[in-house]
mmCIF file of C-alpha atoms in Angstrom:
data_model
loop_
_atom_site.group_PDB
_atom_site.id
_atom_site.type_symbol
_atom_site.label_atom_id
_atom_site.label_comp_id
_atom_site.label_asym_id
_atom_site.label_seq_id
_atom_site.Cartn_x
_atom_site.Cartn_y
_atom_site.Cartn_z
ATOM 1 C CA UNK A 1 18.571 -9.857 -3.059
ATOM 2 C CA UNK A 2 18.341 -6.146 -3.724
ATOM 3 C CA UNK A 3 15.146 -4.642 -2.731
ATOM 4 C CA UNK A 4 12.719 -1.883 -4.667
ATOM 5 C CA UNK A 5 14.504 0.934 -4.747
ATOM 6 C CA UNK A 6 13.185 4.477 -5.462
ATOM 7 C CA UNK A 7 15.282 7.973 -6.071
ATOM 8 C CA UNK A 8 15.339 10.647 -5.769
ATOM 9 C CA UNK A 9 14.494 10.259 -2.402
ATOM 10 C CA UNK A 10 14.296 13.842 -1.725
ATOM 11 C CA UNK A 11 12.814 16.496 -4.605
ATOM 12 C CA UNK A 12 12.355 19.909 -3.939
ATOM 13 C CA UNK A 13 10.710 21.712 -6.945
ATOM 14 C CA UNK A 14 8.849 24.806 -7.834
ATOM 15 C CA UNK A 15 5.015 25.307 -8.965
ATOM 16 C CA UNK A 16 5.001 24.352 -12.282
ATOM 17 C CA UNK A 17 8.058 22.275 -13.165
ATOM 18 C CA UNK A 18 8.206 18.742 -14.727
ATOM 19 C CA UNK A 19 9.493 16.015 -12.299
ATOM 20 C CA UNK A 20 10.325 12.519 -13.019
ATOM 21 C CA UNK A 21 10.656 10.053 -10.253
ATOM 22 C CA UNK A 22 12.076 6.638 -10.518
ATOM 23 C CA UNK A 23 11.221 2.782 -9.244
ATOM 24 C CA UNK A 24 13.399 -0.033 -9.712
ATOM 25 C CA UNK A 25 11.212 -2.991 -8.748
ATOM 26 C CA UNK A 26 12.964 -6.395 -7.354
ATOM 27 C CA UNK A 27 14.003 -8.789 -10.492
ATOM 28 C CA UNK A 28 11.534 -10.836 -11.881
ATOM 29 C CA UNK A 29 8.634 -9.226 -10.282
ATOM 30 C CA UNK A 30 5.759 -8.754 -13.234
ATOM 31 C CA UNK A 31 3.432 -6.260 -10.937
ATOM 32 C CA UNK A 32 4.542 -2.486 -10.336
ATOM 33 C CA UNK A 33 2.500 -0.165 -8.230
ATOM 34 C CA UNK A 34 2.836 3.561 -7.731
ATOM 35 C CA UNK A 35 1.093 4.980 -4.690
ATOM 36 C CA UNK A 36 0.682 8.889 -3.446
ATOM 37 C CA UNK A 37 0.884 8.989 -0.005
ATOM 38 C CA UNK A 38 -0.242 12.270 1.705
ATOM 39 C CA UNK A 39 1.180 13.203 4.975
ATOM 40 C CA UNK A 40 -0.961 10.999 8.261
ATOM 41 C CA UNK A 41 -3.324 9.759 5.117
ATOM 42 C CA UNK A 42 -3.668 6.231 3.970
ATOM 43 C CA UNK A 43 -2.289 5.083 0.329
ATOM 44 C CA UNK A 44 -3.678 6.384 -3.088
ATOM 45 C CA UNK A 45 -3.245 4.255 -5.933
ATOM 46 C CA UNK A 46 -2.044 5.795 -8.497
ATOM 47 C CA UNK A 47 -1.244 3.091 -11.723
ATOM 48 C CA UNK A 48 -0.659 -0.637 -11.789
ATOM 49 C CA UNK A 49 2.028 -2.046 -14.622
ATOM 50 C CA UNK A 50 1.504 -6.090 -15.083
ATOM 51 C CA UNK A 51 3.590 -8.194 -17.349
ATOM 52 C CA UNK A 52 2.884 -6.909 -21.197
ATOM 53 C CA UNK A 53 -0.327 -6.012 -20.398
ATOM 54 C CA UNK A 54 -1.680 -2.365 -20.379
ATOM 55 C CA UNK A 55 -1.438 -0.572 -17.614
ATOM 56 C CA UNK A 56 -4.200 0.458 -14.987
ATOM 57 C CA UNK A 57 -4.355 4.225 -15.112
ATOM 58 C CA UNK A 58 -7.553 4.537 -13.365
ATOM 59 C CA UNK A 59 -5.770 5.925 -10.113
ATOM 60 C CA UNK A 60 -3.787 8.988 -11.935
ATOM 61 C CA UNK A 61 -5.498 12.484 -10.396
ATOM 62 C CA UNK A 62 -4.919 14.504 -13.761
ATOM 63 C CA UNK A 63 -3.341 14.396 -16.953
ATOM 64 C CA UNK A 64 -0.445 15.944 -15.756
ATOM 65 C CA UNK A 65 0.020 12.502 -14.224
ATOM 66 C CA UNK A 66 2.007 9.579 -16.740
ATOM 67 C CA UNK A 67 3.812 6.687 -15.906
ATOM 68 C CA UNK A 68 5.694 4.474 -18.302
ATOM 69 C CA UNK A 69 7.395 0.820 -17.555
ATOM 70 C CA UNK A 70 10.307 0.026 -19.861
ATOM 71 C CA UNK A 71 10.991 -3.854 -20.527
ATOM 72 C CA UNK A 72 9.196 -4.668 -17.766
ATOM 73 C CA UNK A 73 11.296 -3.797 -15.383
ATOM 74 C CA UNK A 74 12.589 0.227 -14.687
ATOM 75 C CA UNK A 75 9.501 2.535 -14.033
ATOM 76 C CA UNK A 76 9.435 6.677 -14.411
ATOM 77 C CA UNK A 77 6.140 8.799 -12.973
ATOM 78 C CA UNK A 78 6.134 11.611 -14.421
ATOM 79 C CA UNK A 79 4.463 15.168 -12.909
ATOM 80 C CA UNK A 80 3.938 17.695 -15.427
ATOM 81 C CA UNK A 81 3.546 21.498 -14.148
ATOM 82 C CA UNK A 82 3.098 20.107 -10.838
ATOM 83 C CA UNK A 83 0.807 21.752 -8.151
ATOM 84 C CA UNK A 84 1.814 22.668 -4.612
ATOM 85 C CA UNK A 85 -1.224 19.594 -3.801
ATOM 86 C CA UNK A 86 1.059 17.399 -5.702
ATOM 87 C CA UNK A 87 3.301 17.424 -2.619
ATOM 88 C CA UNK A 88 3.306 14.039 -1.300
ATOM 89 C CA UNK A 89 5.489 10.367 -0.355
ATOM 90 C CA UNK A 90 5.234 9.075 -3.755
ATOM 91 C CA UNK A 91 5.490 4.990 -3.256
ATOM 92 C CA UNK A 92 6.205 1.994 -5.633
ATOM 93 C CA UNK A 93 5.535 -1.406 -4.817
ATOM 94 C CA UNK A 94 6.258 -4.437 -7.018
ATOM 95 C CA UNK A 95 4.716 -8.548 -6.471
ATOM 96 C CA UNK A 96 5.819 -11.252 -8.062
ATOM 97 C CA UNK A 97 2.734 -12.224 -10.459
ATOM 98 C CA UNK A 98 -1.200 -11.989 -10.096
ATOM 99 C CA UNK A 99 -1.076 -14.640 -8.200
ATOM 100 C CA UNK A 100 1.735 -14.117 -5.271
ATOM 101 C CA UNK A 101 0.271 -10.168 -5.083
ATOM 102 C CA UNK A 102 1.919 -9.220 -1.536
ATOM 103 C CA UNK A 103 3.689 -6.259 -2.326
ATOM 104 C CA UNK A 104 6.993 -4.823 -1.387
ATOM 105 C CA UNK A 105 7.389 -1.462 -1.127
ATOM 106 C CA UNK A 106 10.016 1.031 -1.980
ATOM 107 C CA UNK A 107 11.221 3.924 0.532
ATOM 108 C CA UNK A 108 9.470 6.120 -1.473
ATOM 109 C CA UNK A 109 10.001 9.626 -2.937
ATOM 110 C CA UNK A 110 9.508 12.763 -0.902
ATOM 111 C CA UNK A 111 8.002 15.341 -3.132
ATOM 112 C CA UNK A 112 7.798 19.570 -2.233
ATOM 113 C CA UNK A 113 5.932 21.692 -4.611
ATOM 114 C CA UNK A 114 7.102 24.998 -3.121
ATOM 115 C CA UNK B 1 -15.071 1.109 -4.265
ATOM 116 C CA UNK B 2 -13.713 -2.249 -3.343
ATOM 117 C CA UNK B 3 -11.624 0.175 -0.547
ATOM 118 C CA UNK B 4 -11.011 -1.606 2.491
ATOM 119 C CA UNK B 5 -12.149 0.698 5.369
ATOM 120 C CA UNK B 6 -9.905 0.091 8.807
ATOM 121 C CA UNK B 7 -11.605 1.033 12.660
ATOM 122 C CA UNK B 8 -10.231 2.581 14.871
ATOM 123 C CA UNK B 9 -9.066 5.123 13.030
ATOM 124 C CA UNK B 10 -7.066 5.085 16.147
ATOM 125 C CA UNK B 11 -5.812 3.139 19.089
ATOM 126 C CA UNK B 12 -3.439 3.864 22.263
ATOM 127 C CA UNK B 13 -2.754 0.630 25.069
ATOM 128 C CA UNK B 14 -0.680 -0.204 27.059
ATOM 129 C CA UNK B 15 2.332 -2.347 26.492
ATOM 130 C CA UNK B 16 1.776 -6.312 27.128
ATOM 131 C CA UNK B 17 -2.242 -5.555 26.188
ATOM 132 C CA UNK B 18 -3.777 -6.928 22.900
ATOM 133 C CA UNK B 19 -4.587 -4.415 20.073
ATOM 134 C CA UNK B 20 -7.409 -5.937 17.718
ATOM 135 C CA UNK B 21 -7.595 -3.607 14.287
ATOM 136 C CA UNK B 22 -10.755 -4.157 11.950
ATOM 137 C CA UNK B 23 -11.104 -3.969 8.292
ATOM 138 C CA UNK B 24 -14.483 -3.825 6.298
ATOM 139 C CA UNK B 25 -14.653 -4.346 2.470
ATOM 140 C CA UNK B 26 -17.092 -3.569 -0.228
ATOM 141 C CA UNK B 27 -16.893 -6.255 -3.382
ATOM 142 C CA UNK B 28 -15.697 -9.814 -3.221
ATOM 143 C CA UNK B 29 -12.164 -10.509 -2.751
ATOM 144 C CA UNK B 30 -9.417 -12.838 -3.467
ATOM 145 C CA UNK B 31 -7.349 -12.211 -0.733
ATOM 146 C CA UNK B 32 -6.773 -9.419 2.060
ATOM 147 C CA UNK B 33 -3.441 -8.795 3.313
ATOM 148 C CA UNK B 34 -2.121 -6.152 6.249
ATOM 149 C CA UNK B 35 0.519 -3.974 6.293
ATOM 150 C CA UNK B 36 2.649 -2.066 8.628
ATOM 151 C CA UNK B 37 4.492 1.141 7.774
ATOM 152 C CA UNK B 38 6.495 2.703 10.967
ATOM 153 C CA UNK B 39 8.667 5.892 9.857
ATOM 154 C CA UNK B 40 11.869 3.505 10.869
ATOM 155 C CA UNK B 41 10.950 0.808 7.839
ATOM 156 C CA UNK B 42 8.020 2.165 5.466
ATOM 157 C CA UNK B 43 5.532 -0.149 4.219
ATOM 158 C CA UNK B 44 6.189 -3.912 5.313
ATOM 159 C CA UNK B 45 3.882 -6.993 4.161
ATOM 160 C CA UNK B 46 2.650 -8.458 7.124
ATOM 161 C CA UNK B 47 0.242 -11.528 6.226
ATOM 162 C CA UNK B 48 -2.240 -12.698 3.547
ATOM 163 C CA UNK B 49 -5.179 -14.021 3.972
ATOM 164 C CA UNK B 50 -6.844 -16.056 0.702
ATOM 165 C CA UNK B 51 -10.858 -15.724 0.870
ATOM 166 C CA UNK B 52 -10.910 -19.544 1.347
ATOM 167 C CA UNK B 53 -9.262 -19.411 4.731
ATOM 168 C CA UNK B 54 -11.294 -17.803 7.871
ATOM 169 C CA UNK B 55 -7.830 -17.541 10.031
ATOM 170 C CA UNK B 56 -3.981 -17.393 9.903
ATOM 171 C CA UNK B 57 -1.479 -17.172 12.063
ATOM 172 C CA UNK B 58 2.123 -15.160 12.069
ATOM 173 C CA UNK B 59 3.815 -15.117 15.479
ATOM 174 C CA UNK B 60 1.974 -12.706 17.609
ATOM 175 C CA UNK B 61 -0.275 -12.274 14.633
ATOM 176 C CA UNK B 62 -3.714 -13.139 13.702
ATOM 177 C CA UNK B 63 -5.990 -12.486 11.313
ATOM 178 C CA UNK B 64 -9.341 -13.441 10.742
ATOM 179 C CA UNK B 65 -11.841 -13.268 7.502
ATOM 180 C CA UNK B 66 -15.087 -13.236 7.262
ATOM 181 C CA UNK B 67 -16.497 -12.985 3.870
ATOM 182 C CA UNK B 68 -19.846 -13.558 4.744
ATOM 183 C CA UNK B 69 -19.965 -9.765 6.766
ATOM 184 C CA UNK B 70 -16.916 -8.823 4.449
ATOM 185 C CA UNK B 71 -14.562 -7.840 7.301
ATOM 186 C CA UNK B 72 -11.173 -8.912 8.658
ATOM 187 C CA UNK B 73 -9.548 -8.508 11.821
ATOM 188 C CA UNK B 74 -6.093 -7.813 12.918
ATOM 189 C CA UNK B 75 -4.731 -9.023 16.623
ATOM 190 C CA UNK B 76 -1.728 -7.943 17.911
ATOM 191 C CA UNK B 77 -1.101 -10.027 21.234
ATOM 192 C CA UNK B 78 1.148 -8.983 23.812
ATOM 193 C CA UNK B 79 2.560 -5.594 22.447
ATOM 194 C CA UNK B 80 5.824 -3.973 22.597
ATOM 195 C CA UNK B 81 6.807 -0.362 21.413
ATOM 196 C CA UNK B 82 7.883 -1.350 18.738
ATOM 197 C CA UNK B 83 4.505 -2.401 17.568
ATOM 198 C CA UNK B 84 3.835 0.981 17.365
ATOM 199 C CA UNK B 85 3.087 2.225 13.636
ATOM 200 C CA UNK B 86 0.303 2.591 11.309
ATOM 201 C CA UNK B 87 -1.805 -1.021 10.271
ATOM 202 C CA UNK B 88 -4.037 -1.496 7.128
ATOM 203 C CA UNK B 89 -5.250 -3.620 5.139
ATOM 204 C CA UNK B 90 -5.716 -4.331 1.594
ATOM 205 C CA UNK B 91 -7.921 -5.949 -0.828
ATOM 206 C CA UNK B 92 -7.824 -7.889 -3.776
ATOM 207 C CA UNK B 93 -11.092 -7.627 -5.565
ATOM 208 C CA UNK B 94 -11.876 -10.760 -7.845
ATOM 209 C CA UNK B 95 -13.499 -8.411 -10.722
ATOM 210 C CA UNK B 96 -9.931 -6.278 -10.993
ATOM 211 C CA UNK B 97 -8.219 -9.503 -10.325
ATOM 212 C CA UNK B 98 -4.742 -8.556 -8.636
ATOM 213 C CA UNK B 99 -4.624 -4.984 -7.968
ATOM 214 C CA UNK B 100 -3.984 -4.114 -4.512
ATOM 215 C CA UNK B 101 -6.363 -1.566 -3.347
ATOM 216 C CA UNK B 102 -5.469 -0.063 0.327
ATOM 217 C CA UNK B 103 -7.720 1.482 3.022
ATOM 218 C CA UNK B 104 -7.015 4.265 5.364
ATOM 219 C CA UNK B 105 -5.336 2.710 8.144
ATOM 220 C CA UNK B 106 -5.433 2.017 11.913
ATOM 221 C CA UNK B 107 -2.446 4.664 14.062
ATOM 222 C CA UNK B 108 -1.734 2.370 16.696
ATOM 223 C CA UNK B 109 0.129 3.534 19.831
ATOM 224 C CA UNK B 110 1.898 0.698 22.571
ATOM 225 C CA UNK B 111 2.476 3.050 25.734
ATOM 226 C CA UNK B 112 6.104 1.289 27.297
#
């Protein structure tokens, strides 16, 4: 079956725009994860989506930072007057339930805040 | 922070040598799991580890877990190239049940 996808995979924006990027988990997975992902650094959580529940926001670096997950599936972060230090791989990984957690990741979404 | 904390930060041998990565953790877990990301595949699932289970097994893989000193290790026997990528590992705390929590990661280099 299809894998996560992510897209754009490429944004180029300027200091102070709005972006939206976009995660498509695989079917029937309840967990979504969005991760920052600086360049050489390890993973930075960013939010966790699971089931109905509400999400885990504790990860998001600002308010300029939202993320929504429509019927459990599609997912949008959203960057409000982004930052050049907002420039980053921007990763989402979805599981299967609590229980079956191993992830599997998108190809991510290369982000430049010129 | 539950933040799993990988050593070496880095690590260069030779081709055919073992390459052991280690992994300390803060809080108790419910599993650990490692991870590979390579710039040819991004981030790949390697193996998972449940904190009932002290070692596992994938191919040229094995992990180990020791809850007791909260640490995990990582051998890679007999590398190739294409082993070449950056490792780490995750936690799963048991008080935030589920959410995936990554450390900084082991670069590991296999010199052909």
């Amino acid at each position: 079956g299809a894998g996560v996808s992510q897209s754009p995979s490429n944004k180029v924006t300027e200091k102070g725009k709005d972006v939206e990027l976009r995660c498509d988990p695989i079917s029937g997975h309840t967990a979504l994860y969005w991760y920052r992902q600086s360049l050489g650094q390890g993973l930075e959580f960013l939010i966790y989506f699971q089931g109905n529940s509400a999400p885990d926001k504790s990860g998001l670096p600002s308010d300029r930072f939202s993320a929504e997950r429509t019927g459990g599936s599609v997912s949008t972060l959203t960057i409000q007057r982004t930052q050049q230090e907002d420039s980053a791989v921007y990763l989402c990984a979805s599981s299967l339930s609590r229980v079956r957690n191993e992830q599997f990741f998108g190809p991510g979404t290369r982000l430049t805040v010129l | 922070s539950q933040q799993g904390e990988e050593d070496p930060q880095a690590l260069s041998i030779q081709e055919g040598e073992n390459a052991t990565m280690n992994c300390s953790y803060k809080t108790s877990i419910n599993n650990l799991q490692w991870y590979r990301q390579n710039s040819g595949r991004g981030l790949v699932h390697l193996i998972l580890i449940r904190s009932n289970e002290r070692e596992k097994h994938s191919g040229r893989l094995r992990v180990t877990l020791d809850t007791s000193k909260k640490s995990s290790s990582l051998l890679i026997t007999a590398s190739r190239a294409a082993d070449t990528a950056s490792y780490f590992c995750a936690t799963v705390a048991r008080t935030s049940y589920d959410k995936v929590i990554f450390g900084p990661g082991t670069s590991l280099s296999v010199i052909p």
